[in-house]
């Protein structure tokens, strides 16, 4: 069984600020850094750190060639990654003193996927293989339809949520991993319990994982529901915490571990990611996660 992550690769310009800039305001940043990120790339890194080397497919622009070396270093297979002309996807990320962030995303190469490229990649995968998707690339509806037709297990992190997701046949998704904001946007519900109930009613065969930041996470499938508390840490930068959780969760599913254990490991990994700055570079190794023992 193989794992394909068809997802975004972004250059993250991260600014340390006293507070997230308000409308009409200009503020001085204390630091600026350029990091490799993108929800897709971060989740491939998290899979790799959790011990699973996935195939990453996606497009980088001309200034994104560092992603190839980084993938090699992390242990991510780049056979199906491509470079296109024009700008790479990039972000402007503000991180405040509490470690909270706010992100402006420019799609760039991530929005240049074609049906031909999707076909070219998917022909290398088969029934039972896992495909991991987020919502930072175009052609998501086609990807879902084609992966489903092949009998692949589709895991969707509907992040960031926008109206383009409404064009997708979400009944074809096997696993949803989403945060509370995305849950509210998808269901119109406002509390964790009602979001999970609405998701479960709409997608009764799917596994649903709702992450709640400091509030922990909830897993639901059929009659089974589990709650996992978050592990308390001092936040430095919350960027990629959700991606870390997602990558570790999918790695646990791939290893066929009990969901209760997967939730603990994914929660610890996400907590550790929050203690470091940056996106992909903040994602911990499994060995660090195993040593992290705060009750
Ligand atoms: O989830 C974090 C990621 O979201 C960042 O790396 C940034 O690229 C944005 O896509």
PDB file of C-alpha atoms and ligand atoms in Angstrom:
ATOM      1  CA  UNK A   1       0.000   0.000   0.000  1.00  0.00           C
ATOM      2  CA  UNK A   2       1.357   3.440  -0.987  1.00  0.00           C
ATOM      3  CA  UNK A   3       0.522   6.937   0.248  1.00  0.00           C
ATOM      4  CA  UNK A   4       0.249   9.820  -2.191  1.00  0.00           C
ATOM      5  CA  UNK A   5      -0.013  13.360  -0.882  1.00  0.00           C
ATOM      6  CA  UNK A   6      -1.184  15.589  -3.734  1.00  0.00           C
ATOM      7  CA  UNK A   7      -0.766  19.000  -2.174  1.00  0.00           C
ATOM      8  CA  UNK A   8       0.588  22.505  -1.937  1.00  0.00           C
ATOM      9  CA  UNK A   9       4.157  23.684  -1.547  1.00  0.00           C
ATOM     10  CA  UNK A  10       4.538  27.257  -0.292  1.00  0.00           C
ATOM     11  CA  UNK A  11       7.402  29.549   0.524  1.00  0.00           C
ATOM     12  CA  UNK A  12       6.386  30.986   3.899  1.00  0.00           C
ATOM     13  CA  UNK A  13       7.551  34.539   4.685  1.00  0.00           C
ATOM     14  CA  UNK A  14       7.071  34.611   8.442  1.00  0.00           C
ATOM     15  CA  UNK A  15       7.036  37.897  10.376  1.00  0.00           C
ATOM     16  CA  UNK A  16       7.275  38.039  14.176  1.00  0.00           C
ATOM     17  CA  UNK A  17       4.961  40.837  15.315  1.00  0.00           C
ATOM     18  CA  UNK A  18       3.683  42.196  18.626  1.00  0.00           C
ATOM     19  CA  UNK A  19       0.096  41.622  17.466  1.00  0.00           C
ATOM     20  CA  UNK A  20      -1.666  40.692  14.225  1.00  0.00           C
ATOM     21  CA  UNK A  21      -1.911  43.876  12.165  1.00  0.00           C
ATOM     22  CA  UNK A  22      -5.307  45.596  12.301  1.00  0.00           C
ATOM     23  CA  UNK A  23      -7.174  47.197   9.386  1.00  0.00           C
ATOM     24  CA  UNK A  24      -5.463  50.434   8.329  1.00  0.00           C
ATOM     25  CA  UNK A  25      -2.532  49.863  10.701  1.00  0.00           C
ATOM     26  CA  UNK A  26       1.196  49.614   9.899  1.00  0.00           C
ATOM     27  CA  UNK A  27       3.444  47.825  12.383  1.00  0.00           C
ATOM     28  CA  UNK A  28       7.124  47.026  12.560  1.00  0.00           C
ATOM     29  CA  UNK A  29       8.035  43.321  12.477  1.00  0.00           C
ATOM     30  CA  UNK A  30      10.712  42.157  14.936  1.00  0.00           C
ATOM     31  CA  UNK A  31      12.041  39.359  12.731  1.00  0.00           C
ATOM     32  CA  UNK A  32      11.412  37.875   9.312  1.00  0.00           C
ATOM     33  CA  UNK A  33      12.215  34.361   8.131  1.00  0.00           C
ATOM     34  CA  UNK A  34      11.722  32.398   4.926  1.00  0.00           C
ATOM     35  CA  UNK A  35      10.618  28.812   5.540  1.00  0.00           C
ATOM     36  CA  UNK A  36       9.407  25.921   3.420  1.00  0.00           C
ATOM     37  CA  UNK A  37       5.755  25.177   4.048  1.00  0.00           C
ATOM     38  CA  UNK A  38       2.349  24.711   2.507  1.00  0.00           C
ATOM     39  CA  UNK A  39      -0.237  22.434   4.060  1.00  0.00           C
ATOM     40  CA  UNK A  40       0.582  19.706   1.558  1.00  0.00           C
ATOM     41  CA  UNK A  41       4.329  19.814   2.076  1.00  0.00           C
ATOM     42  CA  UNK A  42       4.012  20.086   5.871  1.00  0.00           C
ATOM     43  CA  UNK A  43       1.785  17.000   5.967  1.00  0.00           C
ATOM     44  CA  UNK A  44       4.278  15.021   3.867  1.00  0.00           C
ATOM     45  CA  UNK A  45       7.004  16.066   6.309  1.00  0.00           C
ATOM     46  CA  UNK A  46       4.849  14.974   9.254  1.00  0.00           C
ATOM     47  CA  UNK A  47       4.285  11.586   7.591  1.00  0.00           C
ATOM     48  CA  UNK A  48       8.036  11.250   7.049  1.00  0.00           C
ATOM     49  CA  UNK A  49       8.823  12.264  10.640  1.00  0.00           C
ATOM     50  CA  UNK A  50       6.291   9.639  11.759  1.00  0.00           C
ATOM     51  CA  UNK A  51       8.225   7.037   9.777  1.00  0.00           C
ATOM     52  CA  UNK A  52       6.200   6.865   6.549  1.00  0.00           C
ATOM     53  CA  UNK A  53       7.822   7.939   3.314  1.00  0.00           C
ATOM     54  CA  UNK A  54       5.022   9.131   1.031  1.00  0.00           C
ATOM     55  CA  UNK A  55       4.974  10.267  -2.579  1.00  0.00           C
ATOM     56  CA  UNK A  56       4.399  13.999  -2.829  1.00  0.00           C
ATOM     57  CA  UNK A  57       2.787  15.348  -6.007  1.00  0.00           C
ATOM     58  CA  UNK A  58       2.340  19.035  -6.659  1.00  0.00           C
ATOM     59  CA  UNK A  59       3.771  21.970  -8.537  1.00  0.00           C
ATOM     60  CA  UNK A  60       6.513  24.384  -7.592  1.00  0.00           C
ATOM     61  CA  UNK A  61       7.366  27.639  -9.327  1.00  0.00           C
ATOM     62  CA  UNK A  62      10.769  28.684 -10.536  1.00  0.00           C
ATOM     63  CA  UNK A  63      11.985  29.921  -7.135  1.00  0.00           C
ATOM     64  CA  UNK A  64      10.842  26.748  -5.345  1.00  0.00           C
ATOM     65  CA  UNK A  65      13.639  24.349  -6.290  1.00  0.00           C
ATOM     66  CA  UNK A  66      14.748  24.046  -2.635  1.00  0.00           C
ATOM     67  CA  UNK A  67      11.697  21.846  -2.108  1.00  0.00           C
ATOM     68  CA  UNK A  68      13.355  18.998  -4.026  1.00  0.00           C
ATOM     69  CA  UNK A  69      16.423  18.955  -1.751  1.00  0.00           C
ATOM     70  CA  UNK A  70      14.239  19.345   1.314  1.00  0.00           C
ATOM     71  CA  UNK A  71      12.067  16.374   0.268  1.00  0.00           C
ATOM     72  CA  UNK A  72      15.171  14.275  -0.166  1.00  0.00           C
ATOM     73  CA  UNK A  73      16.431  15.287   3.276  1.00  0.00           C
ATOM     74  CA  UNK A  74      13.071  14.548   4.905  1.00  0.00           C
ATOM     75  CA  UNK A  75      12.626  11.258   3.018  1.00  0.00           C
ATOM     76  CA  UNK A  76       9.710  12.255   0.780  1.00  0.00           C
ATOM     77  CA  UNK A  77       9.515  10.782  -2.737  1.00  0.00           C
ATOM     78  CA  UNK A  78       9.489  13.455  -5.461  1.00  0.00           C
ATOM     79  CA  UNK A  79       8.936  11.219  -8.522  1.00  0.00           C
ATOM     80  CA  UNK A  80       5.669  13.016  -9.360  1.00  0.00           C
ATOM     81  CA  UNK A  81       6.519  16.579  -8.328  1.00  0.00           C
ATOM     82  CA  UNK A  82       6.925  19.094 -11.163  1.00  0.00           C
ATOM     83  CA  UNK A  83       8.301  22.581 -11.731  1.00  0.00           C
ATOM     84  CA  UNK A  84       6.291  25.067 -13.775  1.00  0.00           C
ATOM     85  CA  UNK A  85       7.025  28.566 -15.025  1.00  0.00           C
ATOM     86  CA  UNK A  86       5.963  31.498 -12.874  1.00  0.00           C
ATOM     87  CA  UNK A  87       5.779  32.074  -9.126  1.00  0.00           C
ATOM     88  CA  UNK A  88       5.758  29.415  -6.457  1.00  0.00           C
ATOM     89  CA  UNK A  89       2.900  29.394  -3.973  1.00  0.00           C
ATOM     90  CA  UNK A  90       3.809  31.687  -1.102  1.00  0.00           C
ATOM     91  CA  UNK A  91       2.423  33.079   2.113  1.00  0.00           C
ATOM     92  CA  UNK A  92       2.817  36.063   4.371  1.00  0.00           C
ATOM     93  CA  UNK A  93       2.486  34.786   7.918  1.00  0.00           C
ATOM     94  CA  UNK A  94       2.278  37.013  10.977  1.00  0.00           C
ATOM     95  CA  UNK A  95       3.072  35.325  14.293  1.00  0.00           C
ATOM     96  CA  UNK A  96       2.204  37.277  17.423  1.00  0.00           C
ATOM     97  CA  UNK A  97       3.695  37.124  20.927  1.00  0.00           C
ATOM     98  CA  UNK A  98       1.295  34.348  21.949  1.00  0.00           C
ATOM     99  CA  UNK A  99       2.358  32.224  18.970  1.00  0.00           C
ATOM    100  CA  UNK A 100      -0.970  32.733  17.162  1.00  0.00           C
ATOM    101  CA  UNK A 101      -0.818  33.352  13.432  1.00  0.00           C
ATOM    102  CA  UNK A 102      -2.636  34.906  10.530  1.00  0.00           C
ATOM    103  CA  UNK A 103      -1.869  33.914   6.931  1.00  0.00           C
ATOM    104  CA  UNK A 104      -2.232  35.508   3.486  1.00  0.00           C
ATOM    105  CA  UNK A 105      -1.869  32.821   0.817  1.00  0.00           C
ATOM    106  CA  UNK A 106      -0.869  33.354  -2.816  1.00  0.00           C
ATOM    107  CA  UNK A 107      -1.653  30.188  -4.797  1.00  0.00           C
ATOM    108  CA  UNK A 108       0.966  30.538  -7.565  1.00  0.00           C
ATOM    109  CA  UNK A 109       2.046  27.165  -8.983  1.00  0.00           C
ATOM    110  CA  UNK A 110      -0.378  25.331  -6.655  1.00  0.00           C
ATOM    111  CA  UNK A 111      -3.247  26.630  -8.785  1.00  0.00           C
ATOM    112  CA  UNK A 112      -1.796  25.414 -12.093  1.00  0.00           C
ATOM    113  CA  UNK A 113      -2.623  21.704 -11.848  1.00  0.00           C
ATOM    114  CA  UNK A 114      -4.264  20.222 -14.948  1.00  0.00           C
ATOM    115  CA  UNK A 115      -6.410  17.125 -15.455  1.00  0.00           C
ATOM    116  CA  UNK A 116      -3.582  15.671 -17.582  1.00  0.00           C
ATOM    117  CA  UNK A 117      -1.120  16.063 -14.700  1.00  0.00           C
ATOM    118  CA  UNK A 118      -3.584  14.476 -12.266  1.00  0.00           C
ATOM    119  CA  UNK A 119      -4.025  11.499 -14.636  1.00  0.00           C
ATOM    120  CA  UNK A 120      -0.270  11.218 -15.127  1.00  0.00           C
ATOM    121  CA  UNK A 121       0.253  10.947 -11.358  1.00  0.00           C
ATOM    122  CA  UNK A 122      -2.735   8.763 -10.479  1.00  0.00           C
ATOM    123  CA  UNK A 123      -1.877   6.115 -13.077  1.00  0.00           C
ATOM    124  CA  UNK A 124       0.892   5.048 -10.654  1.00  0.00           C
ATOM    125  CA  UNK A 125      -1.560   4.277  -7.848  1.00  0.00           C
ATOM    126  CA  UNK A 126      -4.190   1.658  -7.294  1.00  0.00           C
ATOM    127  CA  UNK A 127      -7.040   0.292  -5.181  1.00  0.00           C
ATOM    128  CA  UNK A 128      -6.236   0.431  -1.482  1.00  0.00           C
ATOM    129  CA  UNK A 129      -3.563   3.125  -1.807  1.00  0.00           C
ATOM    130  CA  UNK A 130      -4.156   6.237   0.304  1.00  0.00           C
ATOM    131  CA  UNK A 131      -4.418   9.736  -1.141  1.00  0.00           C
ATOM    132  CA  UNK A 132      -4.124  12.733   1.174  1.00  0.00           C
ATOM    133  CA  UNK A 133      -5.573  16.067   0.019  1.00  0.00           C
ATOM    134  CA  UNK A 134      -5.967  19.608   1.333  1.00  0.00           C
ATOM    135  CA  UNK A 135      -7.670  22.640  -0.221  1.00  0.00           C
ATOM    136  CA  UNK A 136      -4.677  24.712  -1.346  1.00  0.00           C
ATOM    137  CA  UNK A 137      -4.562  23.342  -4.914  1.00  0.00           C
ATOM    138  CA  UNK A 138      -6.904  23.500  -7.906  1.00  0.00           C
ATOM    139  CA  UNK A 139      -8.507  20.446  -9.609  1.00  0.00           C
ATOM    140  CA  UNK A 140      -9.599  19.035  -6.232  1.00  0.00           C
ATOM    141  CA  UNK A 141     -13.016  17.845  -7.536  1.00  0.00           C
ATOM    142  CA  UNK A 142     -11.325  15.962 -10.396  1.00  0.00           C
ATOM    143  CA  UNK A 143      -8.692  14.501  -8.067  1.00  0.00           C
ATOM    144  CA  UNK A 144     -11.390  13.198  -5.716  1.00  0.00           C
ATOM    145  CA  UNK A 145     -13.438  11.689  -8.550  1.00  0.00           C
ATOM    146  CA  UNK A 146     -10.464   9.999 -10.187  1.00  0.00           C
ATOM    147  CA  UNK A 147      -8.972   8.691  -6.940  1.00  0.00           C
ATOM    148  CA  UNK A 148     -12.377   7.317  -5.918  1.00  0.00           C
ATOM    149  CA  UNK A 149     -12.830   5.629  -9.304  1.00  0.00           C
ATOM    150  CA  UNK A 150      -9.525   3.868  -8.707  1.00  0.00           C
ATOM    151  CA  UNK A 151     -10.649   2.639  -5.280  1.00  0.00           C
ATOM    152  CA  UNK A 152      -8.115   4.731  -3.377  1.00  0.00           C
ATOM    153  CA  UNK A 153      -8.812   5.673   0.250  1.00  0.00           C
ATOM    154  CA  UNK A 154      -9.282   9.444   0.251  1.00  0.00           C
ATOM    155  CA  UNK A 155      -8.252  11.495   3.286  1.00  0.00           C
ATOM    156  CA  UNK A 156      -9.278  15.153   3.124  1.00  0.00           C
ATOM    157  CA  UNK A 157      -8.109  18.033   5.262  1.00  0.00           C
ATOM    158  CA  UNK A 158     -10.584  20.691   3.977  1.00  0.00           C
ATOM    159  CA  UNK A 159      -8.211  23.506   4.827  1.00  0.00           C
ATOM    160  CA  UNK A 160      -8.463  26.366   4.200  1.00  0.00           C
ATOM    161  CA  UNK A 161     -12.227  26.075   3.764  1.00  0.00           C
ATOM    162  CA  UNK A 162     -13.691  28.014   0.836  1.00  0.00           C
ATOM    163  CA  UNK A 163     -16.628  27.721  -1.566  1.00  0.00           C
ATOM    164  CA  UNK A 164     -14.584  25.649  -4.049  1.00  0.00           C
ATOM    165  CA  UNK A 165     -15.034  22.675  -1.700  1.00  0.00           C
ATOM    166  CA  UNK A 166     -18.735  22.750  -2.524  1.00  0.00           C
ATOM    167  CA  UNK A 167     -17.832  21.573  -6.047  1.00  0.00           C
ATOM    168  CA  UNK A 168     -16.309  18.386  -4.583  1.00  0.00           C
ATOM    169  CA  UNK A 169     -18.231  15.160  -4.107  1.00  0.00           C
ATOM    170  CA  UNK A 170     -17.449  14.848  -0.414  1.00  0.00           C
ATOM    171  CA  UNK A 171     -19.446  11.617  -0.179  1.00  0.00           C
ATOM    172  CA  UNK A 172     -16.335   9.966  -1.673  1.00  0.00           C
ATOM    173  CA  UNK A 173     -14.128  10.906   1.303  1.00  0.00           C
ATOM    174  CA  UNK A 174     -13.127   8.160   3.759  1.00  0.00           C
ATOM    175  CA  UNK A 175     -11.466  10.345   6.400  1.00  0.00           C
ATOM    176  CA  UNK A 176     -12.039  14.023   7.215  1.00  0.00           C
ATOM    177  CA  UNK A 177      -9.522  15.873   9.387  1.00  0.00           C
ATOM    178  CA  UNK A 178     -10.704  19.390  10.120  1.00  0.00           C
ATOM    179  CA  UNK A 179     -10.491  22.096  12.753  1.00  0.00           C
ATOM    180  CA  UNK A 180     -13.334  23.834  14.533  1.00  0.00           C
ATOM    181  CA  UNK A 181     -13.452  26.815  12.147  1.00  0.00           C
ATOM    182  CA  UNK A 182     -13.584  24.535   9.108  1.00  0.00           C
ATOM    183  CA  UNK A 183     -16.193  22.404  10.881  1.00  0.00           C
ATOM    184  CA  UNK A 184     -18.361  25.477  11.444  1.00  0.00           C
ATOM    185  CA  UNK A 185     -17.957  26.562   7.827  1.00  0.00           C
ATOM    186  CA  UNK A 186     -18.800  23.099   6.496  1.00  0.00           C
ATOM    187  CA  UNK A 187     -21.816  22.404   8.690  1.00  0.00           C
ATOM    188  CA  UNK A 188     -23.127  25.775   9.883  1.00  0.00           C
ATOM    189  CA  UNK A 189     -22.961  24.377  13.448  1.00  0.00           C
ATOM    190  CA  UNK A 190     -21.198  26.206  16.258  1.00  0.00           C
ATOM    191  CA  UNK A 191     -20.205  23.681  18.934  1.00  0.00           C
ATOM    192  CA  UNK A 192     -17.847  20.701  18.633  1.00  0.00           C
ATOM    193  CA  UNK A 193     -20.638  18.234  19.451  1.00  0.00           C
ATOM    194  CA  UNK A 194     -23.043  19.634  16.867  1.00  0.00           C
ATOM    195  CA  UNK A 195     -20.305  19.904  14.216  1.00  0.00           C
ATOM    196  CA  UNK A 196     -19.380  16.240  14.705  1.00  0.00           C
ATOM    197  CA  UNK A 197     -23.047  15.201  14.689  1.00  0.00           C
ATOM    198  CA  UNK A 198     -23.700  17.132  11.457  1.00  0.00           C
ATOM    199  CA  UNK A 199     -20.606  15.722   9.756  1.00  0.00           C
ATOM    200  CA  UNK A 200     -21.552  12.200  10.867  1.00  0.00           C
ATOM    201  CA  UNK A 201     -25.092  12.641   9.543  1.00  0.00           C
ATOM    202  CA  UNK A 202     -23.849  13.866   6.148  1.00  0.00           C
ATOM    203  CA  UNK A 203     -20.963  11.394   5.782  1.00  0.00           C
ATOM    204  CA  UNK A 204     -22.091   8.367   7.750  1.00  0.00           C
ATOM    205  CA  UNK A 205     -19.370   5.977   6.530  1.00  0.00           C
ATOM    206  CA  UNK A 206     -16.452   8.373   6.987  1.00  0.00           C
ATOM    207  CA  UNK A 207     -14.043   8.694   9.865  1.00  0.00           C
ATOM    208  CA  UNK A 208     -14.295  12.230  11.224  1.00  0.00           C
ATOM    209  CA  UNK A 209     -11.554  13.877  13.239  1.00  0.00           C
ATOM    210  CA  UNK A 210     -12.269  17.332  14.637  1.00  0.00           C
ATOM    211  CA  UNK A 211      -9.282  19.157  16.142  1.00  0.00           C
ATOM    212  CA  UNK A 212      -9.961  21.862  18.709  1.00  0.00           C
ATOM    213  CA  UNK A 213      -6.510  23.336  19.389  1.00  0.00           C
ATOM    214  CA  UNK A 214      -6.062  23.611  23.154  1.00  0.00           C
ATOM    215  CA  UNK A 215      -9.460  21.904  23.472  1.00  0.00           C
ATOM    216  CA  UNK A 216      -8.121  18.559  22.188  1.00  0.00           C
ATOM    217  CA  UNK A 217      -9.650  16.434  19.456  1.00  0.00           C
ATOM    218  CA  UNK A 218     -12.695  14.270  18.774  1.00  0.00           C
ATOM    219  CA  UNK A 219     -12.805  11.134  16.612  1.00  0.00           C
ATOM    220  CA  UNK A 220     -16.096   9.759  15.324  1.00  0.00           C
ATOM    221  CA  UNK A 221     -17.026   6.828  13.131  1.00  0.00           C
ATOM    222  CA  UNK A 222     -20.345   5.018  13.278  1.00  0.00           C
ATOM    223  CA  UNK A 223     -21.003   4.191  16.943  1.00  0.00           C
ATOM    224  CA  UNK A 224     -17.452   4.909  18.064  1.00  0.00           C
ATOM    225  CA  UNK A 225     -16.538   8.302  19.508  1.00  0.00           C
ATOM    226  CA  UNK A 226     -13.271   9.139  21.282  1.00  0.00           C
ATOM    227  CA  UNK A 227     -11.999  12.313  22.896  1.00  0.00           C
ATOM    228  CA  UNK A 228      -8.326  13.184  23.334  1.00  0.00           C
ATOM    229  CA  UNK A 229      -7.209  16.129  25.464  1.00  0.00           C
ATOM    230  CA  UNK A 230      -4.482  18.399  24.102  1.00  0.00           C
ATOM    231  CA  UNK A 231      -1.021  18.339  25.710  1.00  0.00           C
ATOM    232  CA  UNK A 232      -0.196  21.650  27.358  1.00  0.00           C
ATOM    233  CA  UNK A 233       2.892  23.488  26.111  1.00  0.00           C
ATOM    234  CA  UNK A 234       4.141  27.060  25.886  1.00  0.00           C
ATOM    235  CA  UNK A 235       3.223  28.184  22.375  1.00  0.00           C
ATOM    236  CA  UNK A 236       5.931  29.795  20.243  1.00  0.00           C
ATOM    237  CA  UNK A 237       4.304  29.403  16.813  1.00  0.00           C
ATOM    238  CA  UNK A 238       1.137  27.423  16.063  1.00  0.00           C
ATOM    239  CA  UNK A 239       1.849  27.301  12.296  1.00  0.00           C
ATOM    240  CA  UNK A 240       1.678  23.706  10.984  1.00  0.00           C
ATOM    241  CA  UNK A 241       0.330  22.245  14.244  1.00  0.00           C
ATOM    242  CA  UNK A 242      -2.753  21.023  12.367  1.00  0.00           C
ATOM    243  CA  UNK A 243      -0.584  19.648   9.555  1.00  0.00           C
ATOM    244  CA  UNK A 244       1.541  17.792  12.099  1.00  0.00           C
ATOM    245  CA  UNK A 245      -1.587  16.248  13.624  1.00  0.00           C
ATOM    246  CA  UNK A 246      -2.866  15.262  10.164  1.00  0.00           C
ATOM    247  CA  UNK A 247       0.411  13.665   9.021  1.00  0.00           C
ATOM    248  CA  UNK A 248       0.811  11.724  12.250  1.00  0.00           C
ATOM    249  CA  UNK A 249      -2.835  10.629  12.196  1.00  0.00           C
ATOM    250  CA  UNK A 250      -2.564   9.315   8.632  1.00  0.00           C
ATOM    251  CA  UNK A 251       0.697   7.548   9.514  1.00  0.00           C
ATOM    252  CA  UNK A 252      -1.107   5.816  12.392  1.00  0.00           C
ATOM    253  CA  UNK A 253      -3.950   4.724  10.097  1.00  0.00           C
ATOM    254  CA  UNK A 254      -1.407   3.395   7.608  1.00  0.00           C
ATOM    255  CA  UNK A 255       0.255   1.397  10.389  1.00  0.00           C
ATOM    256  CA  UNK A 256      -3.230   0.157  11.412  1.00  0.00           C
ATOM    257  CA  UNK A 257      -2.732   1.275  15.028  1.00  0.00           C
ATOM    258  CA  UNK A 258      -5.688   1.602  17.425  1.00  0.00           C
ATOM    259  CA  UNK A 259      -7.330   5.019  16.961  1.00  0.00           C
ATOM    260  CA  UNK A 260      -6.969   5.808  20.680  1.00  0.00           C
ATOM    261  CA  UNK A 261      -3.175   5.481  20.373  1.00  0.00           C
ATOM    262  CA  UNK A 262      -3.086   7.400  17.091  1.00  0.00           C
ATOM    263  CA  UNK A 263      -4.895  10.326  18.725  1.00  0.00           C
ATOM    264  CA  UNK A 264      -2.403  10.439  21.611  1.00  0.00           C
ATOM    265  CA  UNK A 265       0.618  10.363  19.293  1.00  0.00           C
ATOM    266  CA  UNK A 266      -0.820  12.937  16.868  1.00  0.00           C
ATOM    267  CA  UNK A 267      -1.734  15.252  19.762  1.00  0.00           C
ATOM    268  CA  UNK A 268       1.736  15.018  21.280  1.00  0.00           C
ATOM    269  CA  UNK A 269       3.348  15.669  17.890  1.00  0.00           C
ATOM    270  CA  UNK A 270       1.128  18.738  17.312  1.00  0.00           C
ATOM    271  CA  UNK A 271       1.943  20.067  20.798  1.00  0.00           C
ATOM    272  CA  UNK A 272       5.674  19.726  20.142  1.00  0.00           C
ATOM    273  CA  UNK A 273       5.325  21.515  16.781  1.00  0.00           C
ATOM    274  CA  UNK A 274       3.802  24.489  18.606  1.00  0.00           C
ATOM    275  CA  UNK A 275       6.930  24.891  20.765  1.00  0.00           C
ATOM    276  CA  UNK A 276       9.100  25.736  17.733  1.00  0.00           C
ATOM    277  CA  UNK A 277       8.904  28.433  15.099  1.00  0.00           C
ATOM    278  CA  UNK A 278       8.293  27.823  11.385  1.00  0.00           C
ATOM    279  CA  UNK A 279       6.163  25.324   9.517  1.00  0.00           C
ATOM    280  CA  UNK A 280       7.782  22.100   8.228  1.00  0.00           C
ATOM    281  CA  UNK A 281      10.911  22.639  10.310  1.00  0.00           C
ATOM    282  CA  UNK A 282       8.876  22.649  13.543  1.00  0.00           C
ATOM    283  CA  UNK A 283       7.516  19.116  12.999  1.00  0.00           C
ATOM    284  CA  UNK A 284       9.024  16.659  15.503  1.00  0.00           C
ATOM    285  CA  UNK A 285      10.531  13.231  14.841  1.00  0.00           C
ATOM    286  CA  UNK A 286       8.674  10.212  16.187  1.00  0.00           C
ATOM    287  CA  UNK A 287      11.582   9.655  18.621  1.00  0.00           C
ATOM    288  CA  UNK A 288      10.916  13.102  20.172  1.00  0.00           C
ATOM    289  CA  UNK A 289       7.181  12.379  20.334  1.00  0.00           C
ATOM    290  CA  UNK A 290       7.829   9.087  22.131  1.00  0.00           C
ATOM    291  CA  UNK A 291       9.957  10.884  24.736  1.00  0.00           C
ATOM    292  CA  UNK A 292       7.314  13.562  25.325  1.00  0.00           C
ATOM    293  CA  UNK A 293       5.496  12.474  28.471  1.00  0.00           C
ATOM    294  CA  UNK A 294       3.450  15.179  30.109  1.00  0.00           C
ATOM    295  CA  UNK A 295       0.179  14.044  31.704  1.00  0.00           C
TER     296      UNK A 295
HETATM  297  O1  LIG B   1      -0.800  25.036   7.822  1.00  0.00           O
HETATM  298  C1  LIG B   1       0.305  25.880   7.748  1.00  0.00           C
HETATM  299  C2  LIG B   1       0.591  26.249   6.337  1.00  0.00           C
HETATM  300  O2  LIG B   1      -0.508  26.970   5.841  1.00  0.00           O
HETATM  301  C3  LIG B   1       1.791  27.149   6.147  1.00  0.00           C
HETATM  302  O3  LIG B   1       2.995  26.449   5.972  1.00  0.00           O
HETATM  303  C4  LIG B   1       1.393  28.011   4.971  1.00  0.00           C
HETATM  304  O4  LIG B   1       2.090  27.725   3.808  1.00  0.00           O
HETATM  305  C5  LIG B   1      -0.103  27.804   4.790  1.00  0.00           C
HETATM  306  O5  LIG B   1      -0.383  27.128   3.656  1.00  0.00           O
END
